[in-house]
Amino acid sequence: GENVEQHPSTLSVQEGDSAVIKCTYSDSASNYFPWYKQELGKGPQLIIDIRSNVGEKKDQRIAVTLNKTAKHFSLHITETQPEDSAVYFCAASGVDSSYKLIFGSGTRLLVRP
Amino acid sequence: DAGVIQSPRHEVTEMGQEVTLRCKPISGHNSLFWYRQTMMRGLELLIYFNNNVPIDDSGMPEDRFSAKMPNASFSTLKIQPSEPRDSAVYFCASSSIEQGRNFGAGTRLSVL
């Protein structure tokens, strides 16, 4: 089955700097890669996703890149703000079991003011 | 749109007691998911419903766990009897397509 590894487990950046979180997946058939943000006491919230037919997607300060050959994808946050502080999860799912999102272990991002 | 609504937000119970968690999905969403989140195991899919029918319950840890979806606007996750190792945050999520989903705020369960 699919396995998703996420790095780093914690990340501390200065406000205004960029943050990058990386994930690798094992199943080459996976075709959907969402990213979730989880704030303390809340459920995960979808912030951006990408499908395997594109290599990059942007939404304001957030971007996701996908390298299908290497089976890894990354979340990029530019001009970080204190409110970006949260736990971020990557996930992957495939065609055969599209409902089965396999989550990474999470990255705790701290943006220092 | 009120989002996915879960109740209760917090539940403290004693070992051996029955626990029922409730979920109201977003109107119009035909897929519903129950997840469990712990520090050790992360986010685990327990069960997946599509159009009120359980499609995959392979993530349900034991027979002590059961889930129902009697209609499109309501689902329950029941643990009977509860054990301390069931302590976790339980999330319900819904979606209109199988891959994108909205999570509720979760129920934090503590079994003493």
Coordinates of C-alpha atoms in Angstrom, one line a residue:
Chain A
G1 CA 0.0 0.0 0.0
E2 CA 0.8 3.7 -0.1
N3 CA 3.3 5.1 2.4
V4 CA 3.9 8.9 2.8
E5 CA 6.9 10.3 4.5
Q6 CA 7.0 14.0 5.6
H7 CA 10.0 16.2 6.6
P8 CA 10.8 18.0 8.7
S9 CA 8.8 17.2 11.7
T10 CA 9.3 20.7 13.1
L11 CA 10.2 23.9 11.3
S12 CA 10.9 27.3 12.8
V13 CA 11.2 30.4 10.6
Q14 CA 11.3 34.1 11.0
E15 CA 8.3 36.1 10.0
G16 CA 8.7 37.1 6.3
D17 CA 10.9 34.1 5.5
S18 CA 9.8 31.2 3.3
A19 CA 9.0 27.7 4.6
V20 CA 9.3 24.5 2.7
I21 CA 7.8 21.1 3.7
K22 CA 8.6 18.0 1.7
C23 CA 6.8 14.7 1.3
T24 CA 7.7 11.5 -0.6
Y25 CA 5.2 8.7 -1.6
S26 CA 5.7 5.1 -2.5
D27 CA 2.9 4.2 -4.9
S28 CA 3.6 5.5 -8.4
A29 CA -0.1 5.2 -9.1
S30 CA -1.0 7.9 -6.7
N31 CA -2.5 10.8 -8.5
Y32 CA -3.9 13.3 -5.9
F33 CA -1.9 15.2 -3.3
P34 CA -3.6 17.5 -0.9
W35 CA -2.1 19.6 1.9
Y36 CA -3.9 20.3 5.1
K37 CA -3.4 22.8 7.9
Q38 CA -4.4 22.0 11.4
E39 CA -4.6 24.6 14.1
L40 CA -4.7 23.8 17.7
G41 CA -8.1 22.4 18.7
K42 CA -9.4 22.3 15.2
G43 CA -9.7 19.8 12.4
P44 CA -7.4 19.7 9.4
Q45 CA -8.3 22.2 6.7
L46 CA -7.5 21.7 3.1
I47 CA -5.3 24.6 1.9
I48 CA -4.1 23.4 -1.5
D49 CA -4.0 20.3 -3.6
I50 CA -2.4 19.1 -6.8
R51 CA -3.1 16.3 -9.2
S52 CA -0.6 14.3 -11.1
N53 CA -1.2 15.9 -14.4
V54 CA 0.4 19.2 -13.3
G55 CA 3.7 20.0 -11.8
E56 CA 3.0 23.1 -9.8
K57 CA 0.0 25.0 -8.4
K58 CA -0.1 28.4 -6.7
D59 CA -2.6 30.1 -4.5
Q60 CA -1.4 33.5 -3.2
R61 CA 1.5 32.8 -0.8
I62 CA 1.1 29.0 -1.0
A63 CA 2.5 26.8 -3.8
V64 CA 2.8 23.1 -4.2
T65 CA 5.2 21.3 -6.6
L66 CA 5.1 17.7 -7.7
N67 CA 7.9 15.6 -9.1
K68 CA 6.3 12.3 -10.3
T69 CA 9.5 10.8 -11.4
A70 CA 11.1 11.2 -8.0
K71 CA 7.7 10.6 -6.2
H72 CA 7.9 13.7 -4.1
F73 CA 5.9 16.8 -3.6
S74 CA 6.5 20.0 -1.6
L75 CA 4.6 22.8 0.0
H76 CA 6.1 26.3 -0.2
I77 CA 4.9 29.2 1.9
T78 CA 6.3 32.6 1.1
E79 CA 6.3 35.7 3.3
T80 CA 5.3 33.7 6.3
Q81 CA 3.1 35.3 9.0
P82 CA 2.5 34.3 12.6
E83 CA -0.9 33.0 11.7
D84 CA 0.8 30.4 9.4
S85 CA 1.9 28.7 12.6
A86 CA 0.2 25.3 12.7
V87 CA 0.7 21.6 11.9
Y88 CA 0.8 20.9 8.2
F89 CA 0.0 17.4 6.7
C90 CA 0.6 16.1 3.3
A91 CA -1.4 13.2 1.9
A92 CA -1.7 11.0 -1.2
S93 CA -4.3 8.9 -2.8
G94 CA -4.5 6.8 -5.9
V95 CA -7.0 5.8 -8.6
D96 CA -7.9 2.4 -7.3
S97 CA -8.7 3.6 -3.8
S98 CA -9.2 7.3 -4.3
Y99 CA -11.1 7.6 -0.9
K100 CA -8.0 6.4 1.0
L101 CA -6.0 9.4 1.7
I102 CA -2.7 8.4 3.3
F103 CA -1.4 11.2 5.5
G104 CA 2.1 12.1 6.3
S105 CA 3.2 12.4 10.0
G106 CA 2.9 16.2 10.0
T107 CA 5.2 19.2 10.3
R108 CA 4.8 21.7 13.1
L109 CA 5.6 25.1 11.7
L110 CA 6.4 28.0 14.0
V111 CA 6.7 31.5 12.6
R112 CA 8.5 33.8 14.9
P113 CA 7.4 37.4 14.9
Chain B
D1 CA -22.5 26.6 5.3
A2 CA -21.9 25.6 8.9
G3 CA -19.3 23.0 7.9
V4 CA -19.1 19.5 9.4
I5 CA -20.6 19.5 12.9
Q6 CA -19.4 17.0 15.5
S7 CA -20.7 16.5 19.0
P8 CA -19.7 16.4 21.7
R9 CA -16.4 18.4 21.5
H10 CA -15.1 16.7 24.6
E11 CA -16.0 13.4 26.2
V12 CA -14.6 12.0 29.4
T13 CA -15.8 8.5 30.4
E14 CA -14.7 5.6 32.4
M15 CA -13.4 2.3 31.1
G16 CA -16.2 0.0 30.1
Q17 CA -18.7 2.7 29.4
E18 CA -20.4 3.1 26.0
V19 CA -19.4 6.2 24.0
T20 CA -21.3 7.6 21.0
L21 CA -19.8 10.3 18.8
R22 CA -22.1 12.2 16.4
C23 CA -21.5 13.9 13.1
K24 CA -23.6 16.0 10.7
P25 CA -21.9 16.3 7.3
I26 CA -22.2 19.2 5.0
S27 CA -25.4 19.1 3.1
G28 CA -25.1 17.7 -0.4
H29 CA -21.9 15.8 0.4
N30 CA -22.3 12.1 -0.4
S31 CA -19.1 10.8 1.2
L32 CA -18.5 10.6 5.0
F33 CA -15.3 9.5 6.8
W34 CA -14.4 8.8 10.4
Y35 CA -10.8 9.3 11.4
R36 CA -8.9 8.9 14.6
Q37 CA -5.9 11.0 15.5
T38 CA -3.2 10.1 18.0
M39 CA 0.4 11.3 18.5
M40 CA 1.7 7.8 17.9
R41 CA -0.3 6.8 14.8
G42 CA -1.3 10.1 13.3
L43 CA -4.5 10.3 11.3
E44 CA -6.1 6.9 10.6
L45 CA -9.2 6.3 8.5
L46 CA -11.6 4.2 10.5
I47 CA -14.6 3.9 8.1
Y48 CA -15.8 5.4 4.8
F49 CA -19.5 5.8 3.8
N50 CA -20.7 6.6 0.3
N51 CA -24.4 7.5 -0.1
N52 CA -25.0 6.3 3.4
V53 CA -23.5 2.8 2.7
P54 CA -20.4 1.6 4.5
I55 CA -17.8 1.0 1.8
D56 CA -14.6 0.3 3.7
D57 CA -14.5 -0.4 7.4
S58 CA -11.1 -2.1 7.4
G59 CA -9.7 0.6 9.6
M60 CA -12.1 0.0 12.5
P61 CA -9.8 -1.4 15.2
E62 CA -12.0 -3.9 16.9
D63 CA -15.5 -5.2 17.2
R64 CA -16.0 -2.7 20.0
F65 CA -16.2 0.0 17.3
S66 CA -19.2 0.4 15.2
A67 CA -20.5 3.2 12.9
K68 CA -23.8 3.9 11.3
M69 CA -25.2 6.4 8.8
P70 CA -29.0 6.1 8.9
N71 CA -29.5 9.1 6.6
A72 CA -27.5 11.6 4.5
S73 CA -27.3 14.1 7.4
F74 CA -26.3 12.1 10.3
S75 CA -23.7 9.5 11.4
T76 CA -22.6 8.0 14.6
L77 CA -19.4 6.2 15.8
K78 CA -19.9 4.0 18.9
I79 CA -17.4 2.4 21.1
Q80 CA -18.7 -0.3 23.5
P81 CA -17.1 -1.0 25.8
S82 CA -14.5 1.8 25.8
E83 CA -10.9 1.3 26.9
P84 CA -8.2 3.8 27.9
R85 CA -6.3 3.1 24.6
D86 CA -9.3 4.5 22.7
S87 CA -8.4 7.9 24.0
A88 CA -7.8 10.1 20.9
V89 CA -9.3 12.8 18.9
Y90 CA -12.0 11.5 16.5
F91 CA -12.7 13.5 13.3
C92 CA -15.6 13.2 11.0
A93 CA -15.1 14.5 7.4
S94 CA -17.4 14.8 4.4
S95 CA -16.9 15.5 0.7
S96 CA -18.8 15.7 -2.5
I97 CA -16.1 13.9 -4.4
E98 CA -14.0 11.1 -3.0
Q99 CA -10.7 12.9 -2.8
G100 CA -11.4 16.4 -1.4
R101 CA -12.9 16.5 2.1
N102 CA -13.9 18.9 4.9
F103 CA -13.1 17.9 8.5
G104 CA -15.2 18.7 11.6
A105 CA -13.6 20.2 14.7
G106 CA -13.3 16.7 16.3
T107 CA -14.3 15.0 19.5
R108 CA -11.5 14.7 22.1
L109 CA -12.2 11.4 23.9
S110 CA -10.6 10.5 27.2
V111 CA -11.2 7.1 28.7
L112 CA -10.1 6.8 32.3

